[in-house]
mmCIF file of C-alpha atoms and ligand atoms in Angstrom:
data_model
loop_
_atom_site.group_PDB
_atom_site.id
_atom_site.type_symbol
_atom_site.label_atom_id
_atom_site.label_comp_id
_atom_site.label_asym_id
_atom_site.label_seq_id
_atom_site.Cartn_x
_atom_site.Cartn_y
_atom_site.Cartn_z
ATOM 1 C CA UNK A 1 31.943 -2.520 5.158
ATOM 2 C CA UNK A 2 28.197 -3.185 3.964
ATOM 3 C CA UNK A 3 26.950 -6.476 5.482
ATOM 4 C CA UNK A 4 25.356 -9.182 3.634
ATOM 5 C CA UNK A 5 21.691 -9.059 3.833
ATOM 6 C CA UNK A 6 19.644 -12.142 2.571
ATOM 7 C CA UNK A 7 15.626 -11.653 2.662
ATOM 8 C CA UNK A 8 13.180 -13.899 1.859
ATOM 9 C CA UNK A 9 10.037 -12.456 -0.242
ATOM 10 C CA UNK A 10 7.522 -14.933 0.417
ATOM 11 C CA UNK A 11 5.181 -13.374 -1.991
ATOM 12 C CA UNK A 12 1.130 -15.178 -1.822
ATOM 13 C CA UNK A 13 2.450 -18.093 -0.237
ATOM 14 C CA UNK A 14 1.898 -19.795 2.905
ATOM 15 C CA UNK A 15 -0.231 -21.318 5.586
ATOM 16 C CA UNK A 16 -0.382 -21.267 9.640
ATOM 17 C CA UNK A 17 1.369 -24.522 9.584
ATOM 18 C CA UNK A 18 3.349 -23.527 6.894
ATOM 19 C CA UNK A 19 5.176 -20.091 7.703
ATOM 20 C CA UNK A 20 5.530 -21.979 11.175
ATOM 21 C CA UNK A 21 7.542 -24.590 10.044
ATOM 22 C CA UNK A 22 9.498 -22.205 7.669
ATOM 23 C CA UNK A 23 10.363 -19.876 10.208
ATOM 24 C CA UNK A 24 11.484 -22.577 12.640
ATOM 25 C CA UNK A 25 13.445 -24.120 10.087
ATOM 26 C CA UNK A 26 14.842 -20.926 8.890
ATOM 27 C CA UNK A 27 15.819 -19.384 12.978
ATOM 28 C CA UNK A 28 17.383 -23.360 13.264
ATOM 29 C CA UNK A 29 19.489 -23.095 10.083
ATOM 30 C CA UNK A 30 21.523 -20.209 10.465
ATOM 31 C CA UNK A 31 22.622 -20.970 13.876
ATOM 32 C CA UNK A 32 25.466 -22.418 11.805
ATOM 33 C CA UNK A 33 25.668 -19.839 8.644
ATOM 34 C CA UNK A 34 27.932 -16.774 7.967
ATOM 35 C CA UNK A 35 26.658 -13.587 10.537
ATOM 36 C CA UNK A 36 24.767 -12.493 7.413
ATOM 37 C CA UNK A 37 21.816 -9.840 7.970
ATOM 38 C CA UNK A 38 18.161 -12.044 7.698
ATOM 39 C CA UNK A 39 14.619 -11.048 6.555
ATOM 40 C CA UNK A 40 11.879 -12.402 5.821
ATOM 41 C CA UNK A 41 8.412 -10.796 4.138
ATOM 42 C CA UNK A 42 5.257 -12.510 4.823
ATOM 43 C CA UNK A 43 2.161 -12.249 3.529
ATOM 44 C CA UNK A 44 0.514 -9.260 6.242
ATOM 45 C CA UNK A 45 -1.811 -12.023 7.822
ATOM 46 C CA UNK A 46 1.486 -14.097 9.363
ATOM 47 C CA UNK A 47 3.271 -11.266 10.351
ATOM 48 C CA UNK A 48 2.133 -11.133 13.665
ATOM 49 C CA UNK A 49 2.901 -15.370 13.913
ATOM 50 C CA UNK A 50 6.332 -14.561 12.344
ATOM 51 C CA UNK A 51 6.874 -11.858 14.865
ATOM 52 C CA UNK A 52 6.164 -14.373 17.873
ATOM 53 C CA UNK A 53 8.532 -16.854 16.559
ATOM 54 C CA UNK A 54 11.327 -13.908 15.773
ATOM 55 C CA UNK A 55 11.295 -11.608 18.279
ATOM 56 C CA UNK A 56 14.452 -11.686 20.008
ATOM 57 C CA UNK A 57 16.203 -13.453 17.403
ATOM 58 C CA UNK A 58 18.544 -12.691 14.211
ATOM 59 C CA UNK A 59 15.384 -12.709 12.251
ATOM 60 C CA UNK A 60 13.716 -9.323 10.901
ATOM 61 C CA UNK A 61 10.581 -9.084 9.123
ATOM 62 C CA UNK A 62 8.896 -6.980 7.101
ATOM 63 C CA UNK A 63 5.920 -6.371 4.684
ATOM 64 C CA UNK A 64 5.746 -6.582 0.869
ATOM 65 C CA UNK A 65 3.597 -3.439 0.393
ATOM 66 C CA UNK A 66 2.340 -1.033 2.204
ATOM 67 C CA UNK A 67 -0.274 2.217 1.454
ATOM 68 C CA UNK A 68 1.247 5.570 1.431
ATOM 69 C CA UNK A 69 -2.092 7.087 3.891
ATOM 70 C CA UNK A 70 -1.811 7.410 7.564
ATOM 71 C CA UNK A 71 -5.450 5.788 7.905
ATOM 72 C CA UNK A 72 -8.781 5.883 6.267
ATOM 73 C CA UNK A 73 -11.560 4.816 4.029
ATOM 74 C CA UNK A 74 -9.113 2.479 1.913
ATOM 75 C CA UNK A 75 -10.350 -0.988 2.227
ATOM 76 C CA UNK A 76 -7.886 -3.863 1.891
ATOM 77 C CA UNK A 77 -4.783 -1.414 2.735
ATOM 78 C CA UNK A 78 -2.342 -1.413 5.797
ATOM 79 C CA UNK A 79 -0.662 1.639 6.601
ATOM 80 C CA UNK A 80 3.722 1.937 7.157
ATOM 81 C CA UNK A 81 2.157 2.320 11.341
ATOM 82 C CA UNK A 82 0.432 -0.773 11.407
ATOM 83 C CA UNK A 83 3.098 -2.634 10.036
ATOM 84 C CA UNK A 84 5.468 -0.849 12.836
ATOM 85 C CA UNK A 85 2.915 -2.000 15.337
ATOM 86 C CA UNK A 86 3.811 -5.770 14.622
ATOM 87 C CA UNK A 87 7.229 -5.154 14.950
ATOM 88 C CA UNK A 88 8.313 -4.974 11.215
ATOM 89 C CA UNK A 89 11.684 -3.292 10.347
ATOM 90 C CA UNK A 90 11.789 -3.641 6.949
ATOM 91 C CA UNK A 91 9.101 -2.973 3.498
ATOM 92 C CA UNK A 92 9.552 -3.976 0.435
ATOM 93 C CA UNK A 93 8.193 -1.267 -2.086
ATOM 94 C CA UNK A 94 8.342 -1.089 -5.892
ATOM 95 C CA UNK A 95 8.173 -4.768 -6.568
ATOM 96 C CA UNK A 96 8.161 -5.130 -10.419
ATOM 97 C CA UNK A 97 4.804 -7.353 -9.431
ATOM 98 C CA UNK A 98 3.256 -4.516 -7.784
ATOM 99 C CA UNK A 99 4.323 -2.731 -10.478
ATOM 100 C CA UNK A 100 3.619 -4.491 -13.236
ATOM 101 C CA UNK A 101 -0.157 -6.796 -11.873
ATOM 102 C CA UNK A 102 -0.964 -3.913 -9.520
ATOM 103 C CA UNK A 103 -0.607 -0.806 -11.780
ATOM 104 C CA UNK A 104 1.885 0.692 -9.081
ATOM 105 C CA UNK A 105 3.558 4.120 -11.397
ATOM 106 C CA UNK A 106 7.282 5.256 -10.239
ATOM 107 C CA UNK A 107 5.148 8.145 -8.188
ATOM 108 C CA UNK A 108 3.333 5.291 -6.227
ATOM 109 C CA UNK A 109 6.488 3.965 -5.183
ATOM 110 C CA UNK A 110 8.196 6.898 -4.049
ATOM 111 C CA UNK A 111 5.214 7.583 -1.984
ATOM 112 C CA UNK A 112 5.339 4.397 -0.260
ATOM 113 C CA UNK A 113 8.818 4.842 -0.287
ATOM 114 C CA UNK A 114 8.294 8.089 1.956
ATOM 115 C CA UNK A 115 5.540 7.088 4.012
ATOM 116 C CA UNK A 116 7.581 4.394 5.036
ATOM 117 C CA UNK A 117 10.617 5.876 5.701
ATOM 118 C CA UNK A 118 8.506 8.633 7.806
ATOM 119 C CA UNK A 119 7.283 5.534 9.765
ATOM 120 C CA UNK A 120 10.578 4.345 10.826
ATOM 121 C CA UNK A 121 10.439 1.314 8.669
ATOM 122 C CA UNK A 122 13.534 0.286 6.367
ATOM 123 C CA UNK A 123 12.124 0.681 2.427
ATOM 124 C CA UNK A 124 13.771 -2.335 0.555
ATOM 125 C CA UNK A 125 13.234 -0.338 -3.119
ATOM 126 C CA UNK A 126 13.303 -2.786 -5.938
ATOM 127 C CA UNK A 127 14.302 -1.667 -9.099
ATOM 128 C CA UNK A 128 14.637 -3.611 -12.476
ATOM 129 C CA UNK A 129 14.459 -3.802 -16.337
ATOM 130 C CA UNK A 130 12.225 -6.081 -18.655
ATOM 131 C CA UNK A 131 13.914 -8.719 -21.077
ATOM 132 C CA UNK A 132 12.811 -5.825 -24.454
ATOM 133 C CA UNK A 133 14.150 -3.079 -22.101
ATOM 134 C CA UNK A 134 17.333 -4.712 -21.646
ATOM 135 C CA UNK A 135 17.476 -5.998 -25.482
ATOM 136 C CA UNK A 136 17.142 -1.923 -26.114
ATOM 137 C CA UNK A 137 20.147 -1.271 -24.526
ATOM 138 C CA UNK A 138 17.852 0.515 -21.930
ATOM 139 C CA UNK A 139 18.700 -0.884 -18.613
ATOM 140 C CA UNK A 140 20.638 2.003 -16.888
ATOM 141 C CA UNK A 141 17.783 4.460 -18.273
ATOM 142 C CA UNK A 142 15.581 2.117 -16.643
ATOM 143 C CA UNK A 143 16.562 2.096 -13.250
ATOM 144 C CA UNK A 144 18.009 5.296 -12.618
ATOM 145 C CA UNK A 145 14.345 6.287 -13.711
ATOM 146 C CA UNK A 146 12.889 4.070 -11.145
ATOM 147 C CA UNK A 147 15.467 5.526 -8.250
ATOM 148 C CA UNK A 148 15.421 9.528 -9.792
ATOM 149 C CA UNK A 149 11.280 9.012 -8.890
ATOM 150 C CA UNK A 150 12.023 8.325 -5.630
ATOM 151 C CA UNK A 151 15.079 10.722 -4.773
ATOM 152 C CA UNK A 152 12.886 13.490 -6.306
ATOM 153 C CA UNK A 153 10.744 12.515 -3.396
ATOM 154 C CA UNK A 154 12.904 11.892 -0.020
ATOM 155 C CA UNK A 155 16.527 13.449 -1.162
ATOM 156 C CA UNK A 156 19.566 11.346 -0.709
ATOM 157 C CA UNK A 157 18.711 11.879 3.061
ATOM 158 C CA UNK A 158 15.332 9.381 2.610
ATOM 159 C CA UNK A 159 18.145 6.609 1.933
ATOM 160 C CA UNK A 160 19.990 7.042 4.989
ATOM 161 C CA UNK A 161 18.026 3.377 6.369
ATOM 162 C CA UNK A 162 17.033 1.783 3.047
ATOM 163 C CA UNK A 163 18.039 -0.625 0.976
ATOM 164 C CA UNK A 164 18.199 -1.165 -2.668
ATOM 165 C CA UNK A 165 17.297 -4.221 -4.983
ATOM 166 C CA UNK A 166 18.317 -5.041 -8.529
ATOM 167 C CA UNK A 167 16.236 -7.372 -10.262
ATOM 168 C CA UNK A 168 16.059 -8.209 -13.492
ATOM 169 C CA UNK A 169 11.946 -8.671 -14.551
ATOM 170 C CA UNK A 170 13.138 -11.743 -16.875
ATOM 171 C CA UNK A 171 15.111 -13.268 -14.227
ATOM 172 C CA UNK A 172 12.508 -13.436 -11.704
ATOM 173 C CA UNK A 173 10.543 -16.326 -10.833
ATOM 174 C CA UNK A 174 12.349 -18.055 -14.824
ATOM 175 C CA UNK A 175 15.286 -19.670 -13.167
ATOM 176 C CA UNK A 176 17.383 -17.306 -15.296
ATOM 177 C CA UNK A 177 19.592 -15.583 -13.135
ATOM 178 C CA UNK A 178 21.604 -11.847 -14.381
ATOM 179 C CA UNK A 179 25.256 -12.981 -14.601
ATOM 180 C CA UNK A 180 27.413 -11.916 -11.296
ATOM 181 C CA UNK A 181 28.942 -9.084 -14.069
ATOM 182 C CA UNK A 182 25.847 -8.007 -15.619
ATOM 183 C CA UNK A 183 24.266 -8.047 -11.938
ATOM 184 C CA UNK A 184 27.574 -5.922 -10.488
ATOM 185 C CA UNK A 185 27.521 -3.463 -13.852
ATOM 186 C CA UNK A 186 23.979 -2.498 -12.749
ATOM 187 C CA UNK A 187 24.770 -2.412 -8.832
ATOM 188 C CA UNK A 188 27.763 -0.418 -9.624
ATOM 189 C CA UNK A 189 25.770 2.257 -12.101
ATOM 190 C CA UNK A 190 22.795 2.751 -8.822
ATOM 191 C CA UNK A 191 25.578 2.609 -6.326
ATOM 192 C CA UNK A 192 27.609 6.183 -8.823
ATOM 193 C CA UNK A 193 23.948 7.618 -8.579
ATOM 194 C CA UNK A 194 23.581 7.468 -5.007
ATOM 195 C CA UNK A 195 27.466 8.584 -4.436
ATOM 196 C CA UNK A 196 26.861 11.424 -6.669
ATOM 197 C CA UNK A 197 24.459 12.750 -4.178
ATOM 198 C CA UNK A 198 25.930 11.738 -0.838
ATOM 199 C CA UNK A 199 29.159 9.641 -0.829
ATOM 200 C CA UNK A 200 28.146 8.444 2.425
ATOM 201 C CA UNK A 201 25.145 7.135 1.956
ATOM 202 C CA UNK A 202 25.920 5.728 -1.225
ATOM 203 C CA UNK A 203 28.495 3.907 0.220
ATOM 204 C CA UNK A 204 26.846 2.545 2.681
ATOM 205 C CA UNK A 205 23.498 1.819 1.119
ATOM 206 C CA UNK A 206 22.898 -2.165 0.536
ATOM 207 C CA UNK A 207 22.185 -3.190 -3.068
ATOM 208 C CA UNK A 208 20.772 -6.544 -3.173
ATOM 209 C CA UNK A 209 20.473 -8.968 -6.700
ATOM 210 C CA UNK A 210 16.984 -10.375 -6.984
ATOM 211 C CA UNK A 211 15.980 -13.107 -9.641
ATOM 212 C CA UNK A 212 16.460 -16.735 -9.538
ATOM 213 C CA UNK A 213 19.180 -16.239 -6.792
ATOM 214 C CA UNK A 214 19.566 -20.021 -4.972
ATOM 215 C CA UNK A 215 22.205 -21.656 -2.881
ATOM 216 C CA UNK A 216 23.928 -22.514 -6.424
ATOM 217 C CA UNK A 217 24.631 -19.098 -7.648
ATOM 218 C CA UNK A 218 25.058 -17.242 -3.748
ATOM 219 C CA UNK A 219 28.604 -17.397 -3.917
ATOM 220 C CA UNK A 220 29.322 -15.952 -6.983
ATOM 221 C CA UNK A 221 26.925 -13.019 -6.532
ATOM 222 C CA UNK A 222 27.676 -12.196 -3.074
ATOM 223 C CA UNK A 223 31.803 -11.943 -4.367
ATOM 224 C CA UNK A 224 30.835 -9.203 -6.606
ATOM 225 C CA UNK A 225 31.777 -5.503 -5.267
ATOM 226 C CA UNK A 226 28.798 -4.101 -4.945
ATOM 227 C CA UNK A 227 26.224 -7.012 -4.291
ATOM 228 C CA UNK A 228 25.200 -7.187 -1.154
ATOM 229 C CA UNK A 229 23.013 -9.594 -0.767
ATOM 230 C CA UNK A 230 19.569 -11.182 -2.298
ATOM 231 C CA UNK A 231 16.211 -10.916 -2.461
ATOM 232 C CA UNK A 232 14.596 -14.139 -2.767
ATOM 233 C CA UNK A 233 11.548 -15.222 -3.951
ATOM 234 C CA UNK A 234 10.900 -19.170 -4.383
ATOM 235 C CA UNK A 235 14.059 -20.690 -2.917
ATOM 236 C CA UNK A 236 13.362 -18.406 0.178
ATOM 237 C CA UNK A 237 10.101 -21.057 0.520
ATOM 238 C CA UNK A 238 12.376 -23.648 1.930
ATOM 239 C CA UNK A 239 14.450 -23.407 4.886
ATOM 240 C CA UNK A 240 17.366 -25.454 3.423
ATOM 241 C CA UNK A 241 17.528 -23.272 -0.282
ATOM 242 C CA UNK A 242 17.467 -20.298 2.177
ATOM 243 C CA UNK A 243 19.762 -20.928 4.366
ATOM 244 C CA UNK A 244 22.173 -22.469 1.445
ATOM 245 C CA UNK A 245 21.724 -19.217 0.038
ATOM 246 C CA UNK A 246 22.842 -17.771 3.704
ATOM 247 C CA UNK A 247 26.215 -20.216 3.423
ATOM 248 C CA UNK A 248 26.949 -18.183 -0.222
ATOM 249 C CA UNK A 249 27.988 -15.488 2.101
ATOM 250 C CA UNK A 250 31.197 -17.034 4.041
HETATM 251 P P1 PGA B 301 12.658 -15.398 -7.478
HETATM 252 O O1 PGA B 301 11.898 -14.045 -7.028
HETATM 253 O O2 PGA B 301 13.797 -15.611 -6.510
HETATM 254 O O3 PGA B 301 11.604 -16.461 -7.358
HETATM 255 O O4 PGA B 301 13.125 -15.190 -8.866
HETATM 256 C C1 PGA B 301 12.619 -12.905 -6.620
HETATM 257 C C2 PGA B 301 11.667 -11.796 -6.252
HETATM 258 O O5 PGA B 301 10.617 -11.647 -6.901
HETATM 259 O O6 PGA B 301 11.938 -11.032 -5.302
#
Protein backbone atom coordinates (compact mmCIF):
# COMPACT_ATOMS: atom_id res chain seq x y z
CA UNK A 1 0.00 0.00 0.00
CA UNK A 2 1.80 3.32 -1.28
CA UNK A 3 0.95 6.21 1.09
CA UNK A 4 -0.28 9.49 0.07
CA UNK A 5 2.39 11.99 -0.14
CA UNK A 6 1.40 15.76 -0.54
CA UNK A 7 4.53 18.28 -1.01
CA UNK A 8 4.51 21.69 -1.28
CA UNK A 9 7.00 23.29 -4.03
CA UNK A 10 7.31 26.67 -2.86
CA UNK A 11 9.24 27.67 -5.86
CA UNK A 12 10.90 31.77 -5.52
CA UNK A 13 8.54 32.55 -2.95
CA UNK A 14 8.74 33.61 0.50
CA UNK A 15 10.01 35.74 3.31
CA UNK A 16 11.36 35.17 7.09
CA UNK A 17 7.99 36.14 8.26
CA UNK A 18 6.47 34.48 5.60
CA UNK A 19 7.71 30.70 5.44
CA UNK A 20 7.26 31.18 9.35
CA UNK A 21 3.81 31.70 9.33
CA UNK A 22 3.32 29.05 6.51
CA UNK A 23 5.01 26.45 8.24
CA UNK A 24 3.19 27.10 11.51
CA UNK A 25 0.05 27.15 9.80
CA UNK A 26 0.83 24.17 7.78
CA UNK A 27 2.39 21.77 11.22
CA UNK A 28 -1.22 23.31 12.93
CA UNK A 29 -3.45 22.13 10.06
CA UNK A 30 -2.85 18.65 9.68
CA UNK A 31 -3.09 17.84 13.25
CA UNK A 32 -6.63 17.12 12.05
CA UNK A 33 -6.01 15.72 8.26
CA UNK A 34 -5.76 12.12 6.85
CA UNK A 35 -2.02 10.46 8.12
CA UNK A 36 -0.92 11.56 4.64
CA UNK A 37 3.03 11.78 4.01
CA UNK A 38 4.02 15.94 4.11
CA UNK A 39 6.79 17.98 2.36
CA UNK A 40 7.57 20.97 1.84
CA UNK A 41 10.53 22.63 -0.60
CA UNK A 42 11.78 25.94 0.28
CA UNK A 43 13.71 28.19 -1.32
CA UNK A 44 17.63 26.90 0.10
CA UNK A 45 17.89 30.19 2.25
CA UNK A 46 14.70 29.00 4.70
CA UNK A 47 15.62 25.64 4.89
CA UNK A 48 17.49 25.84 7.85
CA UNK A 49 14.24 28.13 9.53
CA UNK A 50 11.93 25.38 8.13
CA UNK A 51 14.09 22.75 9.68
CA UNK A 52 13.82 24.49 13.26
CA UNK A 53 10.16 24.70 13.06
CA UNK A 54 9.93 20.82 11.64
CA UNK A 55 12.21 18.88 13.25
CA UNK A 56 10.50 16.40 15.22
CA UNK A 57 7.35 16.76 13.51
CA UNK A 58 5.28 15.07 10.49
CA UNK A 59 6.86 17.66 8.34
CA UNK A 60 9.84 16.76 5.81
CA UNK A 61 11.64 19.12 3.75
CA UNK A 62 13.59 19.22 1.00
CA UNK A 63 15.32 21.32 -1.77
CA UNK A 64 14.17 22.19 -5.31
CA UNK A 65 17.58 21.66 -6.98
CA UNK A 66 20.57 20.64 -6.18
CA UNK A 67 24.29 20.42 -8.19
CA UNK A 68 25.44 17.05 -9.15
CA UNK A 69 29.48 18.02 -7.65
CA UNK A 70 30.59 17.02 -4.27
CA UNK A 71 32.15 20.67 -3.78
CA UNK A 72 34.02 23.25 -5.68
CA UNK A 73 34.58 26.32 -7.72
CA UNK A 74 30.71 26.49 -8.72
CA UNK A 75 29.38 29.69 -7.42
CA UNK A 76 25.69 29.93 -6.57
CA UNK A 77 25.40 25.91 -6.26
CA UNK A 78 24.63 23.68 -3.13
CA UNK A 79 25.72 20.27 -3.20
CA UNK A 80 23.05 16.84 -2.34
CA UNK A 81 25.63 17.04 1.32
CA UNK A 82 24.81 20.37 2.21
CA UNK A 83 21.33 19.94 1.79
CA UNK A 84 21.70 16.59 4.08
CA UNK A 85 23.45 18.80 6.55
CA UNK A 86 20.14 20.84 7.19
CA UNK A 87 18.28 17.92 7.63
CA UNK A 88 16.53 17.62 4.17
CA UNK A 89 15.05 14.20 3.14
CA UNK A 90 13.74 14.90 0.06
CA UNK A 91 15.00 16.92 -3.67
CA UNK A 92 13.12 17.76 -6.18
CA UNK A 93 15.09 17.29 -9.56
CA UNK A 94 13.97 17.67 -13.19
CA UNK A 95 11.46 20.40 -12.65
CA UNK A 96 10.08 21.26 -16.16
CA UNK A 97 11.24 25.02 -14.84
CA UNK A 98 14.67 23.94 -14.36
CA UNK A 99 14.30 22.39 -17.37
CA UNK A 100 12.81 24.53 -19.47
CA UNK A 101 14.31 28.58 -17.81
CA UNK A 102 17.46 26.82 -16.61
CA UNK A 103 18.59 24.81 -19.70
CA UNK A 104 18.65 21.58 -17.40
CA UNK A 105 19.06 18.42 -20.52
CA UNK A 106 17.58 14.80 -19.43
CA UNK A 107 21.57 14.03 -18.65
CA UNK A 108 21.53 16.96 -16.06
CA UNK A 109 18.79 15.44 -14.34
CA UNK A 110 19.87 12.05 -14.05
CA UNK A 111 23.00 13.39 -12.62
CA UNK A 112 21.33 15.19 -9.96
CA UNK A 113 19.21 12.40 -9.78
CA UNK A 114 22.38 10.21 -8.77
CA UNK A 115 24.24 12.54 -6.78
CA UNK A 116 21.36 12.75 -4.75
CA UNK A 117 20.43 9.46 -4.30
CA UNK A 118 24.34 8.76 -3.42
CA UNK A 119 23.73 11.44 -0.70
CA UNK A 120 20.98 9.72 1.01
CA UNK A 121 18.44 12.22 -0.05
CA UNK A 122 14.94 11.07 -1.58
CA UNK A 123 15.00 12.44 -5.56
CA UNK A 124 11.32 13.61 -6.18
CA UNK A 125 11.91 13.22 -10.34
CA UNK A 126 9.41 15.28 -12.19
CA UNK A 127 8.51 14.30 -15.43
CA UNK A 128 5.99 15.92 -17.95
CA UNK A 129 4.84 16.79 -21.54
CA UNK A 130 4.19 20.31 -23.20
CA UNK A 131 0.57 21.28 -24.47
CA UNK A 132 2.23 20.64 -28.69
CA UNK A 133 3.81 17.44 -27.23
CA UNK A 134 0.67 16.20 -25.96
CA UNK A 135 -1.42 17.58 -29.14
CA UNK A 136 1.30 15.15 -31.08
CA UNK A 137 0.13 12.30 -29.50
CA UNK A 138 3.66 12.32 -27.86
CA UNK A 139 3.15 12.13 -24.21
CA UNK A 140 4.22 8.51 -23.32
CA UNK A 141 7.40 9.10 -25.70
CA UNK A 142 7.86 12.01 -23.63
CA UNK A 143 8.18 10.79 -20.33
CA UNK A 144 9.48 7.47 -20.63
CA UNK A 145 12.34 9.59 -22.34
CA UNK A 146 12.65 11.74 -19.35
CA UNK A 147 12.69 8.44 -16.84
CA UNK A 148 14.89 6.00 -19.59
CA UNK A 149 17.69 9.17 -18.98
CA UNK A 150 17.69 8.59 -15.62
CA UNK A 151 17.41 4.63 -15.29
CA UNK A 152 20.29 4.56 -17.84
CA UNK A 153 22.00 6.30 -15.00
CA UNK A 154 21.10 4.64 -11.41
CA UNK A 155 19.28 1.17 -12.63
CA UNK A 156 15.93 0.35 -11.22
CA UNK A 157 18.00 0.01 -7.93
CA UNK A 158 18.56 4.19 -7.88
CA UNK A 159 14.59 4.17 -7.34
CA UNK A 160 14.51 2.07 -4.43
CA UNK A 161 13.87 5.75 -2.14
CA UNK A 162 12.51 8.08 -4.85
CA UNK A 163 9.62 9.32 -5.92
CA UNK A 164 8.06 10.15 -9.16
CA UNK A 165 5.99 13.25 -10.44
CA UNK A 166 3.68 13.64 -13.41
CA UNK A 167 3.07 16.99 -14.49
CA UNK A 168 1.68 18.20 -17.28
CA UNK A 169 3.91 21.62 -18.53
CA UNK A 170 0.37 23.23 -19.61
CA UNK A 171 -1.21 22.43 -16.43
CA UNK A 172 1.23 24.01 -14.26
CA UNK A 173 0.95 27.24 -12.70
CA UNK A 174 -2.63 27.76 -15.72
CA UNK A 175 -5.23 26.49 -13.35
CA UNK A 176 -5.76 23.72 -15.91
CA UNK A 177 -5.51 20.63 -14.21
CA UNK A 178 -4.81 16.84 -16.40
CA UNK A 179 -8.15 15.04 -15.88
CA UNK A 180 -7.96 12.24 -12.90
CA UNK A 181 -7.98 9.66 -16.27
CA UNK A 182 -5.59 11.39 -18.38
CA UNK A 183 -3.43 11.97 -15.06
CA UNK A 184 -3.88 7.92 -14.06
CA UNK A 185 -3.23 6.82 -18.02
CA UNK A 186 0.18 8.52 -17.65
CA UNK A 187 0.86 7.28 -13.91
CA UNK A 188 -0.14 3.91 -15.00
CA UNK A 189 2.26 3.91 -18.40
CA UNK A 190 5.62 5.18 -15.76
CA UNK A 191 4.35 2.89 -13.09
CA UNK A 192 4.55 -0.60 -16.40
CA UNK A 193 8.10 1.00 -16.99
CA UNK A 194 9.32 0.80 -13.62
CA UNK A 195 7.54 -2.83 -13.06
CA UNK A 196 9.16 -3.97 -16.14
CA UNK A 197 12.44 -3.55 -14.46
CA UNK A 198 11.75 -4.45 -10.84
CA UNK A 199 8.14 -5.33 -9.84
CA UNK A 200 9.02 -4.31 -6.49
CA UNK A 201 10.10 -1.20 -6.80
CA UNK A 202 7.69 -0.29 -9.27
CA UNK A 203 5.14 -1.12 -7.06
CA UNK A 204 6.12 0.59 -4.47
CA UNK A 205 7.49 3.73 -6.04
CA UNK A 206 5.11 6.96 -5.36
CA UNK A 207 3.85 8.74 -8.49
CA UNK A 208 2.59 12.05 -7.64
CA UNK A 209 0.15 14.48 -10.21
CA UNK A 210 1.56 17.97 -10.36
CA UNK A 211 -0.34 20.97 -12.08
CA UNK A 212 -3.03 23.08 -10.76
CA UNK A 213 -3.76 20.36 -8.07
CA UNK A 214 -5.97 22.37 -5.10
CA UNK A 215 -8.25 21.26 -2.34
CA UNK A 216 -11.06 21.17 -5.23
CA UNK A 217 -9.67 18.54 -7.42
CA UNK A 218 -7.58 16.36 -4.30
CA UNK A 219 -10.18 13.95 -4.06
CA UNK A 220 -10.64 12.94 -7.34
CA UNK A 221 -6.92 12.59 -8.10
CA UNK A 222 -5.87 10.94 -5.04
CA UNK A 223 -8.94 8.02 -5.93
CA UNK A 224 -7.14 7.21 -9.02
CA UNK A 225 -4.96 3.80 -8.86
CA UNK A 226 -1.88 4.93 -9.31
CA UNK A 227 -1.82 8.65 -8.01
CA UNK A 228 -0.29 9.00 -5.10
CA UNK A 229 -0.24 12.14 -4.17
CA UNK A 230 0.64 15.93 -5.44
CA UNK A 231 3.09 18.18 -6.01
CA UNK A 232 1.99 21.57 -5.41
CA UNK A 233 3.03 24.68 -6.48
CA UNK A 234 0.75 27.90 -5.67
CA UNK A 235 -1.99 26.44 -3.49
CA UNK A 236 0.92 24.89 -1.38
CA UNK A 237 1.53 28.98 -0.53
CA UNK A 238 -1.33 28.89 1.86
CA UNK A 239 -1.72 26.77 4.77
CA UNK A 240 -5.52 26.31 4.34
CA UNK A 241 -5.30 25.30 0.17
CA UNK A 242 -2.57 22.93 1.51
CA UNK A 243 -3.92 21.37 4.00
CA UNK A 244 -7.47 21.15 1.99
CA UNK A 245 -5.44 19.48 -0.43
CA UNK A 246 -4.17 17.12 2.66
CA UNK A 247 -8.20 16.41 3.52
CA UNK A 248 -8.45 15.08 -0.49
CA UNK A 249 -6.71 12.14 0.92
CA UNK A 250 -9.37 10.59 3.57
P1 LIG B 1 1.10 24.57 -9.63
O1 LIG B 1 2.65 24.12 -9.72
O2 LIG B 1 0.46 23.74 -8.54
O3 LIG B 1 1.16 26.02 -9.28
O4 LIG B 1 0.50 24.31 -10.96
C1 LIG B 1 3.02 22.76 -9.63
C2 LIG B 1 4.52 22.63 -9.74
O5 LIG B 1 5.15 23.38 -10.50
O6 LIG B 1 5.12 21.77 -9.07
Amino acid sequence: MRKILVAGNWKMHGSKAMVDALTRGVLEGVESTPAVDLAVFPPNLFLGQVQALAEGTRLNWGAQTLNPHAEGAFTGEVSAAMLRDFGCRYVLVGHSERRSLFGESDADVAARFEAAVAAGLEPVLCLGETLEEREAGATEAVVARQLDAVIERVGAAGFAQATLAYEPVWAIGTGLTASPEQAQAVHAFLRNKLVALDGTIGGQTRILYGGSVKPANAADLFAQEDIDGALVGGASLTAEDFVGICRGAS
